[in-house]
Amino acid sequence: MTPDTDLVIVGGGPAGCAAAVMAASVGLSSTIVEPRERLGGALWHIAATNNILGGHRTGPSLATAVLADVERAAPQVVRGEATSIEAGDDSVSVTLANGESVTGQHVVVAAGVKPIQPQDASWITATTPLALRPLTDADPMGAAGQTWLVLGADRPLGTFLRANPDLHVALLVPHPPSDVYKTEEIAHDPRVTLIPVDVLAVNEEGIAQPGDLRGDLTFTNVGVAPVALDGLVQDEDGYCPVTSQHSRVHIAGDLRSARGQRVQTAMGSGAEAALNAYYAMRI
């Protein structure tokens, strides 16, 4: 089988875009497989950044710059959801949800993570399955004077507060002991009421117990889960360790582990994954 491209890149977020730019810089052709209409992934939902080089203080600002670089790199882009990967001696095949496939000499998998719902968190029980908006999608317009119930103290909480320093909104934040270390950056913000709990019950109206906690709006902020594909080696938490994969499969971005899930590290890992593929092709 003749591969369609040198490098298939699954995921068009920060890691996938970095892989495409690096691939072009060393003369590799690449194809990005991405289900969403525009590349950039989570960058479009990050309202404030304070750990990114280059002076970009919002995710959309960085996304705009990244997409300009990707356009110059000129990868092929296939719109679709990758579902599985099959690596062989000479190539890798990525199968899409519609049954089509894209083949390459190597693949960079940067499918990332997705927000989970309260019923997927071990410390929350829900009377019915919930579909709450993640805090990353919260719209501050019209929020002044409101009280929001935010389930969990994951990192987007601090990002939201930094992005809206003058917004007068009250946030009720029940969270488990495992989230305590994440609360350090926002513990002194007067808009936040941190409520440590061991177990939380949430009903279909978004009202939480104990304490009859309720808000004008309720958001999920309990964490994320990896978006892994069939054919990858996963650990007990669903992440895909870099060193456990087939030699033609390179993992990048947040899919690597629960640690280091930052835009800066994702971009670096995407570039490194593309370089690893390049050097492997030269052996």
Coordinates of C-alpha atoms in Angstrom, one line a residue:
M1 CA 0.0 0.0 0.0
T2 CA 1.3 3.4 -1.0
P3 CA 0.8 5.9 1.8
D4 CA -1.3 9.0 1.1
T5 CA 1.2 11.3 2.9
D6 CA 4.3 11.1 5.0
L7 CA 2.6 12.1 8.3
V8 CA -1.0 11.7 9.3
I9 CA -1.8 14.1 12.2
V10 CA -4.9 13.2 14.2
G11 CA -6.2 16.4 15.8
G12 CA -6.0 20.0 14.8
G13 CA -5.4 21.6 18.2
P14 CA -2.2 23.2 19.4
A15 CA -0.2 19.9 19.3
G16 CA -1.5 18.9 15.9
C17 CA -0.9 22.3 14.4
A18 CA 2.7 22.4 15.8
A19 CA 3.3 18.9 14.3
A20 CA 2.2 20.1 10.8
V21 CA 4.4 23.2 10.9
M22 CA 7.4 21.2 12.1
A23 CA 6.8 18.5 9.4
A24 CA 6.7 21.1 6.7
S25 CA 10.0 22.6 8.0
V26 CA 11.8 19.3 7.5
G27 CA 10.2 18.6 4.1
L28 CA 7.5 16.1 5.1
S29 CA 4.0 16.2 3.7
S30 CA 1.2 15.9 6.2
T31 CA -2.5 15.5 6.5
I32 CA -4.5 16.7 9.5
V33 CA -7.6 14.8 10.4
E34 CA -9.9 17.1 12.3
P35 CA -13.7 16.8 12.8
R36 CA -14.3 20.5 13.7
E37 CA -14.7 23.2 11.0
R38 CA -11.7 25.2 12.1
L39 CA -8.3 24.2 13.4
G40 CA -7.0 25.5 16.8
G41 CA -9.0 23.2 19.1
A42 CA -9.3 24.4 22.7
L43 CA -7.4 27.6 21.9
W44 CA -10.6 29.2 20.8
H45 CA -12.1 28.6 24.3
I46 CA -9.2 29.8 26.4
A47 CA -10.1 33.4 27.5
A48 CA -6.8 34.2 29.2
T49 CA -3.3 32.9 29.0
N50 CA -0.3 33.9 31.2
N51 CA 2.2 31.1 30.4
I52 CA 2.5 31.5 26.6
L53 CA 5.6 32.9 24.9
G54 CA 5.1 35.5 22.2
G55 CA 2.8 38.0 23.9
H56 CA -0.5 36.3 23.2
R57 CA -2.8 36.9 26.2
T58 CA -5.9 35.1 24.9
G59 CA -6.4 31.7 23.3
P60 CA -8.1 33.2 20.2
S61 CA -5.2 35.6 19.6
L62 CA -2.8 32.6 19.7
A63 CA -5.1 30.5 17.5
T64 CA -5.1 33.2 14.8
A65 CA -1.3 33.3 14.7
V66 CA -1.1 29.5 14.8
L67 CA -3.5 29.1 11.9
A68 CA -1.5 31.6 9.8
D69 CA 1.6 29.4 10.4
V70 CA -0.3 26.3 9.5
E71 CA -1.6 27.9 6.3
R72 CA 2.0 28.6 5.2
A73 CA 2.9 24.9 6.0
A74 CA 0.0 23.9 3.7
P75 CA -0.9 20.5 5.1
Q76 CA -3.9 18.7 3.6
V77 CA -6.9 18.8 5.9
V78 CA -9.5 16.0 6.1
R79 CA -12.7 16.9 7.9
G80 CA -13.8 13.8 9.9
E81 CA -13.5 12.0 13.2
A82 CA -10.7 9.4 13.5
T83 CA -11.9 6.3 15.2
S84 CA -9.0 3.8 15.0
I85 CA -5.4 3.3 14.0
E86 CA -3.7 0.3 12.5
A87 CA 0.1 0.4 12.3
G88 CA 2.0 -2.0 10.1
D89 CA 5.6 -2.6 9.1
D90 CA 5.5 0.0 6.3
S91 CA 2.7 2.4 7.0
V92 CA -0.1 3.5 9.3
S93 CA -3.8 3.6 8.5
V94 CA -6.2 5.9 10.3
T95 CA -9.9 5.0 9.9
L96 CA -12.6 7.6 10.1
A97 CA -16.1 7.4 11.4
N98 CA -17.5 7.4 7.8
G99 CA -15.5 4.3 7.0
E100 CA -12.8 6.1 4.9
S101 CA -9.1 5.9 5.8
V102 CA -6.0 8.0 5.5
T103 CA -2.6 6.3 5.3
G104 CA 0.8 7.6 6.1
Q105 CA 4.3 6.5 6.9
H106 CA 3.9 7.6 10.5
V107 CA 1.1 9.1 12.5
V108 CA 1.0 11.8 15.2
V109 CA -2.0 11.3 17.5
A110 CA -3.0 14.6 19.2
A111 CA -6.7 13.9 19.8
G112 CA -6.5 15.6 23.1
V113 CA -9.1 15.5 25.9
K114 CA -12.7 16.5 26.4
P115 CA -14.7 17.9 29.4
I116 CA -16.5 15.2 31.4
Q117 CA -20.0 15.5 32.8
P118 CA -20.7 15.3 36.6
Q119 CA -22.0 11.7 36.4
D120 CA -18.6 10.7 35.1
A121 CA -16.8 12.0 38.2
S122 CA -16.3 9.5 41.1
W123 CA -17.3 12.0 43.8
I124 CA -20.6 13.0 42.2
T125 CA -23.9 11.1 42.0
A126 CA -26.5 12.4 39.5
T127 CA -30.2 11.4 39.7
T128 CA -30.3 11.5 35.9
P129 CA -27.6 11.9 33.2
L130 CA -26.7 15.6 32.9
A131 CA -25.4 17.6 29.9
L132 CA -24.1 20.7 31.6
R133 CA -22.1 23.4 29.7
P134 CA -18.4 23.3 30.6
L135 CA -17.1 26.4 32.3
T136 CA -14.8 26.9 29.3
D137 CA -17.9 27.8 27.3
A138 CA -19.3 30.2 29.9
D139 CA -20.4 33.6 28.5
P140 CA -19.7 36.5 30.9
M141 CA -22.1 38.8 29.1
G142 CA -25.1 39.3 31.4
A143 CA -23.5 37.5 34.3
A144 CA -23.1 40.6 36.5
G145 CA -25.0 40.1 39.7
Q146 CA -25.7 36.4 39.1
T147 CA -24.7 33.4 41.2
W148 CA -23.2 30.5 39.3
L149 CA -22.8 26.9 40.6
V150 CA -19.5 25.5 39.3
L151 CA -19.1 21.8 40.0
G152 CA -15.4 21.2 40.5
A153 CA -12.3 23.4 40.8
D154 CA -10.4 22.4 37.7
R155 CA -8.0 24.8 36.1
P156 CA -10.6 26.6 33.8
L157 CA -11.9 28.3 37.0
G158 CA -8.7 30.3 37.4
T159 CA -8.7 31.1 33.7
F160 CA -12.2 32.4 33.8
L161 CA -11.5 34.7 36.8
R162 CA -8.3 36.1 35.2
A163 CA -10.1 36.8 32.0
N164 CA -12.9 38.6 33.8
P165 CA -11.2 40.5 36.7
D166 CA -14.0 43.1 37.0
L167 CA -17.0 40.8 36.5
H168 CA -19.2 40.9 39.6
V169 CA -20.4 37.3 39.7
A170 CA -20.6 34.9 42.7
L171 CA -19.2 31.4 42.1
L172 CA -20.2 28.6 44.4
V173 CA -17.6 25.9 43.9
P174 CA -18.1 22.5 45.5
H175 CA -15.0 20.3 45.0
P176 CA -13.4 17.1 46.2
P177 CA -10.2 16.9 48.3
S178 CA -8.2 16.0 45.1
D179 CA -8.9 19.5 43.7
V180 CA -7.5 21.4 46.7
Y181 CA -4.1 22.0 45.2
K182 CA -5.9 23.6 42.1
T183 CA -7.6 26.1 44.3
E184 CA -4.5 27.9 45.5
E185 CA -4.6 30.5 42.7
I186 CA -8.2 31.5 43.2
A187 CA -8.7 30.9 47.0
H188 CA -8.4 34.7 47.8
D189 CA -10.7 35.9 45.1
P190 CA -13.8 37.3 46.9
R191 CA -16.1 36.2 44.1
V192 CA -15.4 32.5 44.9
T193 CA -16.9 30.4 47.7
L194 CA -15.0 27.1 47.9
I195 CA -17.0 24.3 49.3
P196 CA -14.9 21.1 50.1
V197 CA -17.0 18.0 49.9
D198 CA -16.3 14.2 49.8
V199 CA -19.5 13.4 47.9
L200 CA -21.9 15.6 46.0
A201 CA -25.4 14.7 44.7
V202 CA -26.8 16.6 41.8
N203 CA -30.4 16.5 40.5
E204 CA -31.7 17.1 37.0
E205 CA -32.2 20.8 37.8
G206 CA -28.6 21.3 38.6
I207 CA -29.2 21.6 42.3
A208 CA -26.4 20.0 44.5
Q209 CA -26.5 18.5 47.9
P210 CA -25.4 18.8 50.7
G211 CA -26.4 22.4 51.4
D212 CA -29.1 22.8 48.7
L213 CA -26.5 24.5 46.5
R214 CA -28.0 26.3 43.5
G215 CA -27.2 29.1 41.1
D216 CA -28.7 31.0 38.2
L217 CA -26.6 28.8 36.0
T218 CA -24.8 25.5 36.6
F219 CA -21.5 24.5 34.9
T220 CA -19.4 21.4 34.9
N221 CA -15.7 21.9 35.8
V222 CA -14.9 18.5 37.1
G223 CA -12.1 17.6 34.7
V224 CA -11.4 16.0 31.4
A225 CA -11.0 12.6 29.8
P226 CA -8.6 11.5 27.1
V227 CA -10.0 11.0 23.5
A228 CA -8.2 7.8 22.7
L229 CA -8.6 5.8 19.5
D230 CA -8.9 2.1 19.0
G231 CA -5.5 0.6 18.3
L232 CA -3.6 2.7 20.8
V233 CA -2.1 1.4 24.0
Q234 CA -3.8 3.1 27.0
D235 CA -3.1 3.2 30.7
E236 CA -5.7 2.6 33.4
D237 CA -6.9 6.2 33.1
G238 CA -7.3 6.1 29.3
Y239 CA -4.2 8.1 28.4
C240 CA -1.6 6.9 25.9
P241 CA 2.0 6.7 27.1
V242 CA 4.4 7.8 24.5
T243 CA 6.8 4.9 24.9
S244 CA 4.2 2.2 24.8
Q245 CA 3.0 2.7 21.2
H246 CA 4.0 1.1 17.9
S247 CA 7.2 2.7 16.5
R248 CA 5.2 4.4 13.7
V249 CA 2.7 6.0 16.2
H250 CA 3.7 9.2 18.0
I251 CA 1.5 10.6 20.8
A252 CA 1.4 14.4 21.4
G253 CA -0.4 16.9 23.5
D254 CA -2.8 16.3 26.3
L255 CA -3.4 12.7 25.3
R256 CA 0.1 11.7 26.8
S257 CA -0.9 11.9 30.4
A258 CA -2.9 13.9 33.0
R259 CA 0.2 15.9 33.8
G260 CA 1.5 18.8 31.8
Q261 CA -1.8 19.6 30.1
R262 CA -0.8 23.1 29.0
V263 CA -0.8 24.8 25.6
Q264 CA 2.9 25.4 25.7
T265 CA 3.8 21.8 26.4
A266 CA 1.2 20.5 23.9
M267 CA 2.8 22.5 21.1
G268 CA 6.3 21.4 22.0
S269 CA 5.3 17.8 22.1
G270 CA 3.6 18.1 18.7
A271 CA 6.8 19.5 17.2
E272 CA 8.9 16.8 18.8
A273 CA 6.6 14.0 17.6
A274 CA 6.9 15.3 14.0
L275 CA 10.7 15.4 14.4
N276 CA 10.7 11.8 15.8
A277 CA 8.8 10.7 12.7
Y278 CA 11.2 12.5 10.4
Y279 CA 14.3 10.9 12.0
A280 CA 12.6 7.5 11.9
M281 CA 12.1 7.8 8.2
R282 CA 15.7 8.5 7.6
I283 CA 16.9 5.3 9.3

